Amino acid sequence: SRLSPAEAHDIMRQRLGRMAGQWNLIAADIHRLTRRMRTVSYAPGEVILPRGVRGDCLGLVVRGQVAVHVGARGATRLVVILLPGSTFGEMMLAEGQASNAGLQALTHCEIRFLRRADLYALRDEKKRARQTATLWRLIGAAAVMLLAVLALMLTLVLPESREALAVVPMSIGQWCADQEHDTCTWQAWQVAKNLAPEDPNPQLALGTFYWERKDAESAAEAFEKALSLAPDLPEAYNNLGLIYAHQGRHEDAIAAFRRALELEPGIAATEHNLGASLQAIQNYDEAVAHYQTSMALSGPQVGTLLNMAIAYYEAGQPEDAESLANEALRLVPDLAPAHTVLGAVALEVEQPEVALSELQRAVDLDDGYGQAYFYLGLAYKSLNQPAEAIAAFEEALVHATDEVTRTRIRRHLTELYTE
């Protein structure tokens, strides 16, 4: 047998958890260390670790069997056989101790190793990160102090001068945003907003800042303020449309996207956004038309192709849905939504075995994609495998995001439970 990546990760998380205090490790550090482990293959009879070597590694048997021998040369004896999931060398990794046993591959083996050097490298990275964070805090504080002084000085000059000088904090905020320093970004754009209260640009910048951090309420407030200052800003309407769509207010979103396109036609992203909200209210024909316009403007986009495929499937056009899903896979192989569409289409034409293969591929690619589990449940149900169907529907219920979908899933589960 061979350990799956998830099993190997879980075992290493437990082993490294024992050393968390010694090396000041947090959960994220342990995850990074497990990703840095290197796999080495050994042939039968090959020595993995000689006795007495001062090692610096922790090993995890992923595949095969490893013999552990103790005793002096010429008088060794086998004491244990390590199987997949076994580890060795914990004290070598933690304290650099010499090995008190010899390890030899009995079969073809794969061993994943974590070296002491990896721990040192992580420690150094964290030290540099702390130093960098401290430096940026100092730079941010200095910048904010400078901006505060500028703001105080500008209260004594004309409003026109204040608006002109607002370019300075806007530029500082953009630089901080590029460097992903949130506090510096927010403070600089707040200063710009206060310096130029009639300028919509700081409001647009702040709205985008809030939206990227999932603060939809603050983002909407900033975009609405920008529109109150300049009613013909297409980007503000588009961004408000995204917020409305996220909140499920698709009629409001459609109105916002349409207004954005009236003010600035020919924007592929806005055409796509409008199509998505039209699709959400089941206006499939118009949704597809806007998706096609989006692709005519910017060329084939995987997200647009997938949305079109789903729209065609929901509109009862499985052949078109299948064609677009395959086109998306030609652009980017291994897309869970595309395999889900292909599985749903196979179910539609009564090919549950084909559907099962596609849908299993989808959940293997993305174990959090609820739609794949829903159709997987339907496939198992068609193949008269109720236990597997129940497991798939229960997983789909975990990932469902709206009550309509939950109701559909519960209906299938109720039917299966009572059989």
Short mmCIF file of C-alpha atoms in Angstrom, two decimals:
data_model
loop_
_atom_site.label_atom_id
_atom_site.label_comp_id
_atom_site.label_asym_id
_atom_site.label_seq_id
_atom_site.Cartn_x
_atom_site.Cartn_y
_atom_site.Cartn_z
CA SER A 1 0.00 0.00 0.00
CA ARG A 2 1.01 3.64 -0.43
CA LEU A 3 0.13 6.59 1.74
CA SER A 4 -2.03 9.28 0.15
CA PRO A 5 -0.72 12.88 0.33
CA ALA A 6 -3.41 13.68 2.90
CA GLU A 7 -2.40 10.75 5.12
CA ALA A 8 1.29 11.67 4.87
CA HIS A 9 0.51 15.30 5.74
CA ASP A 10 -1.57 14.29 8.77
CA ILE A 11 1.15 11.98 10.13
CA MET A 12 3.86 14.62 9.72
CA ARG A 13 1.63 17.23 11.32
CA GLN A 14 1.36 15.03 14.41
CA ARG A 15 5.10 14.29 14.55
CA LEU A 16 6.15 17.93 14.07
CA GLY A 17 3.57 19.00 16.60
CA ARG A 18 5.74 17.35 19.26
CA MET A 19 8.60 19.70 18.34
CA ALA A 20 6.46 22.82 18.05
CA GLY A 21 7.70 24.24 21.33
CA GLN A 22 11.37 23.56 20.64
CA TRP A 23 11.31 25.20 17.21
CA ASN A 24 8.53 27.74 17.86
CA LEU A 25 6.33 26.23 15.16
CA ILE A 26 2.76 27.25 14.42
CA ALA A 27 0.27 25.33 12.25
CA ALA A 28 1.23 27.28 9.11
CA ASP A 29 4.92 26.46 9.70
CA ILE A 30 4.17 22.75 9.98
CA HIS A 31 2.22 22.90 6.71
CA ARG A 32 5.14 24.62 4.97
CA LEU A 33 7.62 22.07 6.31
CA THR A 34 5.58 19.11 5.10
CA ARG A 35 5.45 20.65 1.62
CA ARG A 36 9.25 20.92 1.60
CA MET A 37 9.81 17.23 2.29
CA ARG A 38 11.65 15.37 -0.45
CA THR A 39 10.86 11.82 -1.58
CA VAL A 40 13.68 9.32 -2.16
CA SER A 41 13.19 5.87 -3.72
CA TYR A 42 15.18 2.78 -2.69
CA ALA A 43 15.58 -0.59 -4.38
CA PRO A 44 15.24 -3.84 -2.39
CA GLY A 45 18.33 -4.41 -0.26
CA GLU A 46 19.54 -0.82 -0.49
CA VAL A 47 20.74 0.75 2.77
CA ILE A 48 18.64 3.72 3.77
CA LEU A 49 20.49 4.72 6.94
CA PRO A 50 23.66 3.04 8.30
CA ARG A 51 23.89 2.44 12.04
CA GLY A 52 25.92 5.04 13.94
CA VAL A 53 25.55 7.83 11.39
CA ARG A 54 24.87 11.23 12.97
CA GLY A 55 21.78 12.04 11.00
CA ASP A 56 19.80 15.21 10.66
CA CYS A 57 16.52 13.99 9.25
CA LEU A 58 13.08 12.65 10.03
CA GLY A 59 11.85 9.97 7.63
CA LEU A 60 8.33 8.82 6.77
CA VAL A 61 7.75 5.50 5.01
CA VAL A 62 5.32 6.27 2.19
CA ARG A 63 5.58 2.98 0.34
CA GLY A 64 7.22 -0.42 0.86
CA GLN A 65 8.79 -2.19 3.83
CA VAL A 66 11.90 -1.13 5.77
CA ALA A 67 13.91 -3.46 8.02
CA VAL A 68 15.39 -2.03 11.23
CA HIS A 69 18.55 -3.83 12.41
CA VAL A 70 20.44 -3.33 15.69
CA GLY A 71 23.73 -4.69 16.96
CA ALA A 72 27.38 -4.48 15.94
CA ARG A 73 28.59 -5.36 12.47
CA GLY A 74 28.45 -9.10 11.89
CA ALA A 75 26.00 -9.62 14.74
CA THR A 76 23.01 -7.57 13.72
CA ARG A 77 19.47 -8.72 14.25
CA LEU A 78 16.15 -7.64 12.82
CA VAL A 79 14.01 -5.94 15.45
CA VAL A 80 11.11 -4.47 13.49
CA ILE A 81 9.76 -3.89 9.99
CA LEU A 82 8.46 -0.41 9.23
CA LEU A 83 5.36 -0.22 7.01
CA PRO A 84 3.79 2.80 5.26
CA GLY A 85 2.90 5.39 7.90
CA SER A 86 5.90 4.60 10.12
CA THR A 87 8.44 7.30 10.93
CA PHE A 88 12.04 7.23 12.11
CA GLY A 89 14.77 9.67 13.09
CA GLU A 90 12.75 12.01 15.31
CA MET A 91 15.63 12.44 17.77
CA MET A 92 18.10 12.88 14.91
CA LEU A 93 16.01 15.74 13.57
CA ALA A 94 15.34 17.30 16.97
CA GLU A 95 18.78 16.94 18.54
CA GLY A 96 21.18 15.71 15.84
CA GLN A 97 21.74 12.37 17.60
CA ALA A 98 23.47 9.45 15.91
CA SER A 99 21.34 6.59 14.63
CA ASN A 100 21.30 3.60 17.00
CA ALA A 101 19.97 1.26 14.30
CA GLY A 102 20.49 0.55 10.61
CA LEU A 103 17.65 0.79 8.10
CA GLN A 104 17.47 -1.25 4.89
CA ALA A 105 14.82 -1.48 2.18
CA LEU A 106 13.16 -4.91 2.00
CA THR A 107 11.06 -3.99 -1.04
CA HIS A 108 10.89 -1.05 -3.39
CA CYS A 109 10.47 1.86 -0.97
CA GLU A 110 9.63 5.54 -1.04
CA ILE A 111 10.75 7.61 1.95
CA ARG A 112 9.92 11.25 2.51
CA PHE A 113 12.62 13.15 4.39
CA LEU A 114 12.55 16.37 6.38
CA ARG A 115 16.05 17.73 7.01
CA ARG A 116 17.27 19.77 9.92
CA ALA A 117 18.37 22.34 7.32
CA ASP A 118 14.68 22.82 6.43
CA LEU A 119 13.95 23.80 10.03
CA TYR A 120 16.88 26.22 10.05
CA ALA A 121 15.72 27.72 6.74
CA LEU A 122 12.20 28.22 8.07
CA ARG A 123 13.56 29.81 11.23
CA ASP A 124 15.66 32.23 9.16
CA GLU A 125 12.70 33.05 6.90
CA LYS A 126 10.53 33.90 9.89
CA LYS A 127 13.30 36.05 11.33
CA ARG A 128 13.63 37.96 8.06
CA ALA A 129 9.85 38.32 7.83
CA ARG A 130 9.73 39.80 11.34
CA GLN A 131 12.53 42.22 10.48
CA THR A 132 10.80 43.22 7.25
CA ALA A 133 7.48 43.69 9.02
CA THR A 134 9.15 45.89 11.62
CA LEU A 135 10.80 47.96 8.90
CA TRP A 136 7.52 48.41 7.05
CA ARG A 137 5.76 49.42 10.23
CA LEU A 138 8.39 52.09 10.72
CA ILE A 139 8.09 53.22 7.10
CA GLY A 140 4.30 53.21 7.37
CA ALA A 141 4.39 55.23 10.58
CA ALA A 142 6.79 57.73 9.01
CA ALA A 143 4.61 58.02 5.92
CA VAL A 144 1.48 58.54 7.99
CA MET A 145 3.24 61.18 10.07
CA LEU A 146 4.36 62.94 6.89
CA LEU A 147 0.85 62.80 5.49
CA ALA A 148 -0.57 64.11 8.74
CA VAL A 149 1.83 67.08 8.63
CA LEU A 150 0.88 67.72 5.01
CA ALA A 151 -2.80 67.57 5.88
CA LEU A 152 -2.31 70.05 8.72
CA MET A 153 -0.39 72.44 6.49
CA LEU A 154 -2.95 72.19 3.73
CA THR A 155 -5.77 73.29 5.99
CA LEU A 156 -4.22 76.77 5.73
CA VAL A 157 -4.17 76.90 1.93
CA LEU A 158 -6.77 76.98 -0.82
CA PRO A 159 -9.01 73.92 -1.48
CA GLU A 160 -7.62 73.68 -5.03
CA SER A 161 -4.11 73.24 -3.64
CA ARG A 162 -5.30 70.57 -1.23
CA GLU A 163 -6.84 68.58 -4.07
CA ALA A 164 -3.68 68.86 -6.14
CA LEU A 165 -1.55 67.63 -3.27
CA ALA A 166 -3.92 64.69 -2.70
CA VAL A 167 -2.02 63.04 -5.55
CA VAL A 168 0.83 62.42 -3.10
CA PRO A 169 -1.06 60.17 -0.63
CA MET A 170 -2.87 58.49 -3.53
CA SER A 171 0.50 57.53 -5.01
CA ILE A 172 1.80 56.38 -1.63
CA GLY A 173 -1.34 54.31 -1.12
CA GLN A 174 -0.94 52.66 -4.53
CA TRP A 175 2.67 51.83 -3.77
CA CYS A 176 1.68 50.35 -0.40
CA ALA A 177 -1.09 48.35 -2.10
CA ASP A 178 1.42 46.94 -4.62
CA GLN A 179 3.60 45.87 -1.67
CA GLU A 180 0.52 44.39 0.11
CA HIS A 181 0.85 46.61 3.19
CA ASP A 182 -2.80 47.05 4.11
CA THR A 183 -2.50 49.51 6.97
CA CYS A 184 -0.28 51.87 4.99
CA THR A 185 -2.65 51.60 1.97
CA TRP A 186 -5.77 52.38 3.96
CA GLN A 187 -4.23 55.27 5.88
CA ALA A 188 -2.81 56.91 2.75
CA TRP A 189 -6.12 56.75 0.88
CA GLN A 190 -7.99 58.02 3.91
CA VAL A 191 -5.69 61.06 3.94
CA ALA A 192 -6.29 61.54 0.20
CA LYS A 193 -10.06 61.37 0.77
CA ASN A 194 -9.85 64.02 3.50
CA LEU A 195 -7.61 66.27 1.40
CA ALA A 196 -9.91 66.09 -1.63
CA PRO A 197 -13.46 65.41 -0.40
CA GLU A 198 -14.92 66.23 -3.84
CA ASP A 199 -12.64 63.82 -5.72
CA PRO A 200 -14.22 60.38 -6.42
CA ASN A 201 -10.87 58.61 -6.98
CA PRO A 202 -9.96 58.06 -3.30
CA GLN A 203 -13.47 56.65 -2.78
CA LEU A 204 -13.02 54.28 -5.72
CA ALA A 205 -9.66 53.16 -4.34
CA LEU A 206 -11.08 52.61 -0.85
CA GLY A 207 -14.07 50.73 -2.26
CA THR A 208 -11.79 48.34 -4.12
CA PHE A 209 -9.66 47.97 -0.98
CA TYR A 210 -12.71 47.00 1.12
CA TRP A 211 -14.14 44.68 -1.57
CA GLU A 212 -10.90 42.73 -1.91
CA ARG A 213 -11.01 42.16 1.85
CA LYS A 214 -14.61 40.92 1.74
CA ASP A 215 -16.07 43.97 3.50
CA ALA A 216 -18.98 44.38 1.08
CA GLU A 217 -20.86 46.93 3.21
CA SER A 218 -17.93 49.37 3.41
CA ALA A 219 -17.12 48.80 -0.27
CA ALA A 220 -20.68 49.61 -1.36
CA GLU A 221 -20.68 52.74 0.79
CA ALA A 222 -17.43 53.95 -0.83
CA PHE A 223 -18.63 53.26 -4.39
CA GLU A 224 -21.97 54.97 -3.74
CA LYS A 225 -20.12 57.99 -2.36
CA ALA A 226 -17.97 58.06 -5.52
CA LEU A 227 -21.13 58.05 -7.65
CA SER A 228 -22.60 60.89 -5.60
CA LEU A 229 -19.50 62.92 -6.51
CA ALA A 230 -19.35 61.81 -10.17
CA PRO A 231 -22.56 60.10 -11.40
CA ASP A 232 -21.01 58.86 -14.66
CA LEU A 233 -18.30 56.51 -13.37
CA PRO A 234 -18.67 53.15 -15.16
CA GLU A 235 -16.21 51.37 -12.85
CA ALA A 236 -18.27 52.36 -9.81
CA TYR A 237 -21.43 50.90 -11.38
CA ASN A 238 -19.61 47.70 -12.34
CA ASN A 239 -18.17 47.30 -8.84
CA LEU A 240 -21.56 47.93 -7.24
CA GLY A 241 -22.98 45.30 -9.57
CA LEU A 242 -20.45 42.78 -8.30
CA ILE A 243 -21.43 43.55 -4.71
CA TYR A 244 -25.16 43.23 -5.48
CA ALA A 245 -24.56 39.92 -7.27
CA HIS A 246 -22.56 38.65 -4.28
CA GLN A 247 -25.52 39.56 -2.06
CA GLY A 248 -27.97 37.75 -4.36
CA ARG A 249 -29.56 41.02 -5.53
CA HIS A 250 -29.28 40.12 -9.20
CA GLU A 251 -31.92 42.53 -10.50
CA ASP A 252 -29.98 45.42 -8.92
CA ALA A 253 -26.75 43.96 -10.25
CA ILE A 254 -28.15 43.75 -13.79
CA ALA A 255 -29.23 47.39 -13.65
CA ALA A 256 -25.77 48.44 -12.42
CA PHE A 257 -23.94 46.43 -15.10
CA ARG A 258 -26.20 47.80 -17.85
CA ARG A 259 -25.52 51.36 -16.70
CA ALA A 260 -21.77 50.66 -16.68
CA LEU A 261 -21.97 49.44 -20.28
CA GLU A 262 -24.04 52.46 -21.33
CA LEU A 263 -21.32 54.73 -19.98
CA GLU A 264 -18.41 52.64 -21.33
CA PRO A 265 -19.34 50.05 -23.98
CA GLY A 266 -16.99 47.29 -25.04
CA ILE A 267 -15.67 46.16 -21.64
CA ALA A 268 -15.36 42.36 -21.70
CA ALA A 269 -15.37 41.91 -17.90
CA THR A 270 -18.59 43.92 -17.51
CA GLU A 271 -20.26 41.91 -20.32
CA HIS A 272 -19.28 38.72 -18.49
CA ASN A 273 -20.59 40.05 -15.15
CA LEU A 274 -23.91 41.01 -16.74
CA GLY A 275 -24.19 37.55 -18.28
CA ALA A 276 -23.59 35.89 -14.90
CA SER A 277 -26.40 37.83 -13.20
CA LEU A 278 -28.78 37.21 -16.10
CA GLN A 279 -27.95 33.51 -15.81
CA ALA A 280 -28.69 33.64 -12.08
CA ILE A 281 -32.29 34.73 -12.82
CA GLN A 282 -32.52 32.04 -15.57
CA ASN A 283 -32.50 34.47 -18.48
CA TYR A 284 -30.25 32.09 -20.39
CA ASP A 285 -30.60 33.46 -23.93
CA GLU A 286 -29.54 36.98 -22.98
CA ALA A 287 -26.85 35.65 -20.65
CA VAL A 288 -25.27 33.64 -23.48
CA ALA A 289 -25.43 36.67 -25.78
CA HIS A 290 -23.42 38.74 -23.29
CA TYR A 291 -20.94 35.89 -22.74
CA GLN A 292 -20.41 35.73 -26.50
CA THR A 293 -19.85 39.49 -26.62
CA SER A 294 -17.33 39.19 -23.80
CA MET A 295 -15.35 36.54 -25.69
CA ALA A 296 -15.56 38.52 -28.93
CA LEU A 297 -13.93 41.43 -27.10
CA SER A 298 -11.22 39.53 -25.23
CA GLY A 299 -10.94 36.10 -26.81
CA PRO A 300 -11.92 32.75 -25.21
CA GLN A 301 -11.84 32.91 -21.41
CA VAL A 302 -12.13 29.75 -19.33
CA GLY A 303 -14.55 31.29 -16.80
CA THR A 304 -16.83 32.56 -19.55
CA LEU A 305 -16.77 29.22 -21.39
CA LEU A 306 -17.70 27.37 -18.19
CA ASN A 307 -20.55 29.76 -17.41
CA MET A 308 -21.85 29.36 -20.96
CA ALA A 309 -21.63 25.58 -20.70
CA ILE A 310 -23.63 25.64 -17.47
CA ALA A 311 -26.17 28.06 -18.99
CA TYR A 312 -26.68 25.79 -22.01
CA TYR A 313 -27.10 22.76 -19.75
CA GLU A 314 -29.64 24.56 -17.54
CA ALA A 315 -31.47 25.74 -20.68
CA GLY A 316 -31.82 22.14 -21.91
CA GLN A 317 -29.12 22.24 -24.60
CA PRO A 318 -26.74 19.44 -23.50
CA GLU A 319 -24.84 19.18 -26.79
CA ASP A 320 -23.81 22.84 -26.68
CA ALA A 321 -22.95 22.46 -22.99
CA GLU A 322 -20.71 19.47 -23.72
CA SER A 323 -18.94 21.28 -26.57
CA LEU A 324 -18.12 24.33 -24.45
CA ALA A 325 -16.97 22.23 -21.47
CA ASN A 326 -14.54 20.38 -23.75
CA GLU A 327 -13.34 23.69 -25.19
CA ALA A 328 -12.63 24.94 -21.64
CA LEU A 329 -10.66 21.77 -20.91
CA ARG A 330 -8.58 22.28 -24.03
CA LEU A 331 -7.59 25.70 -22.69
CA VAL A 332 -7.00 24.56 -19.11
CA PRO A 333 -6.93 20.80 -18.42
CA ASP A 334 -8.28 19.42 -15.16
CA LEU A 335 -11.15 21.82 -14.39
CA ALA A 336 -13.60 20.38 -11.87
CA PRO A 337 -16.58 22.48 -13.15
CA ALA A 338 -15.96 21.33 -16.75
CA HIS A 339 -15.89 17.65 -15.75
CA THR A 340 -19.05 18.27 -13.71
CA VAL A 341 -20.83 19.64 -16.79
CA LEU A 342 -19.70 16.61 -18.82
CA GLY A 343 -20.96 14.32 -16.07
CA ALA A 344 -24.32 16.10 -15.91
CA VAL A 345 -24.66 15.86 -19.70
CA ALA A 346 -23.86 12.13 -19.60
CA LEU A 347 -26.64 11.67 -17.04
CA GLU A 348 -28.99 13.63 -19.28
CA VAL A 349 -28.40 11.16 -22.15
CA GLU A 350 -28.65 8.16 -19.80
CA GLN A 351 -24.97 7.21 -19.65
CA PRO A 352 -24.47 6.92 -15.87
CA GLU A 353 -21.18 5.00 -16.13
CA VAL A 354 -19.64 7.81 -18.21
CA ALA A 355 -21.14 10.35 -15.81
CA LEU A 356 -19.64 8.55 -12.82
CA SER A 357 -16.16 8.69 -14.34
CA GLU A 358 -16.39 12.42 -15.12
CA LEU A 359 -17.86 13.33 -11.74
CA GLN A 360 -15.36 11.28 -9.79
CA ARG A 361 -12.67 13.14 -11.71
CA ALA A 362 -14.28 16.43 -10.70
CA VAL A 363 -14.30 15.67 -6.96
CA ASP A 364 -10.72 14.37 -7.18
CA LEU A 365 -9.70 17.72 -8.65
CA ASP A 366 -11.71 19.83 -6.18
CA ASP A 367 -13.08 18.11 -3.09
CA GLY A 368 -14.95 21.27 -2.14
CA TYR A 369 -17.02 21.62 -5.32
CA GLY A 370 -20.56 20.90 -4.16
CA GLN A 371 -22.19 20.64 -7.61
CA ALA A 372 -19.92 17.71 -8.49
CA TYR A 373 -21.10 15.80 -5.40
CA PHE A 374 -24.75 16.51 -6.26
CA TYR A 375 -24.48 15.03 -9.74
CA LEU A 376 -22.28 12.23 -8.39
CA GLY A 377 -25.18 11.35 -6.11
CA LEU A 378 -27.50 11.28 -9.11
CA ALA A 379 -25.08 9.00 -10.97
CA TYR A 380 -24.87 6.52 -8.09
CA LYS A 381 -28.64 6.68 -7.75
CA SER A 382 -29.05 5.83 -11.46
CA LEU A 383 -26.66 2.89 -11.00
CA ASN A 384 -28.69 1.64 -8.01
CA GLN A 385 -25.90 2.19 -5.49
CA PRO A 386 -27.85 3.83 -2.66
CA ALA A 387 -25.08 3.86 -0.03
CA GLU A 388 -22.69 5.68 -2.37
CA ALA A 389 -25.48 8.03 -3.49
CA ILE A 390 -26.29 8.95 0.12
CA ALA A 391 -22.63 9.67 0.87
CA ALA A 392 -22.36 11.92 -2.21
CA PHE A 393 -25.58 13.82 -1.45
CA GLU A 394 -24.56 14.33 2.18
CA GLU A 395 -21.25 15.80 1.00
CA ALA A 396 -23.14 18.01 -1.46
CA LEU A 397 -25.30 19.24 1.43
CA VAL A 398 -22.18 20.28 3.36
CA HIS A 399 -21.05 22.50 0.47
CA ALA A 400 -24.47 23.87 -0.58
CA THR A 401 -24.64 27.67 -0.41
CA ASP A 402 -28.36 28.39 -0.89
CA GLU A 403 -31.63 27.01 0.42
CA VAL A 404 -32.98 26.01 -3.00
CA THR A 405 -30.03 23.67 -3.55
CA ARG A 406 -30.29 22.31 0.01
CA THR A 407 -33.97 21.52 -0.54
CA ARG A 408 -33.21 19.58 -3.75
CA ILE A 409 -30.51 17.57 -2.00
CA ARG A 410 -32.70 16.80 1.03
CA ARG A 411 -35.45 15.55 -1.29
CA HIS A 412 -33.09 12.99 -2.81
CA LEU A 413 -31.74 12.00 0.60
CA THR A 414 -35.22 11.53 2.03
CA GLU A 415 -36.09 9.25 -0.87
CA LEU A 416 -32.93 7.19 -0.37
CA TYR A 417 -33.31 6.99 3.41
CA THR A 418 -36.82 5.55 3.10
CA GLU A 419 -35.95 2.88 0.54
#
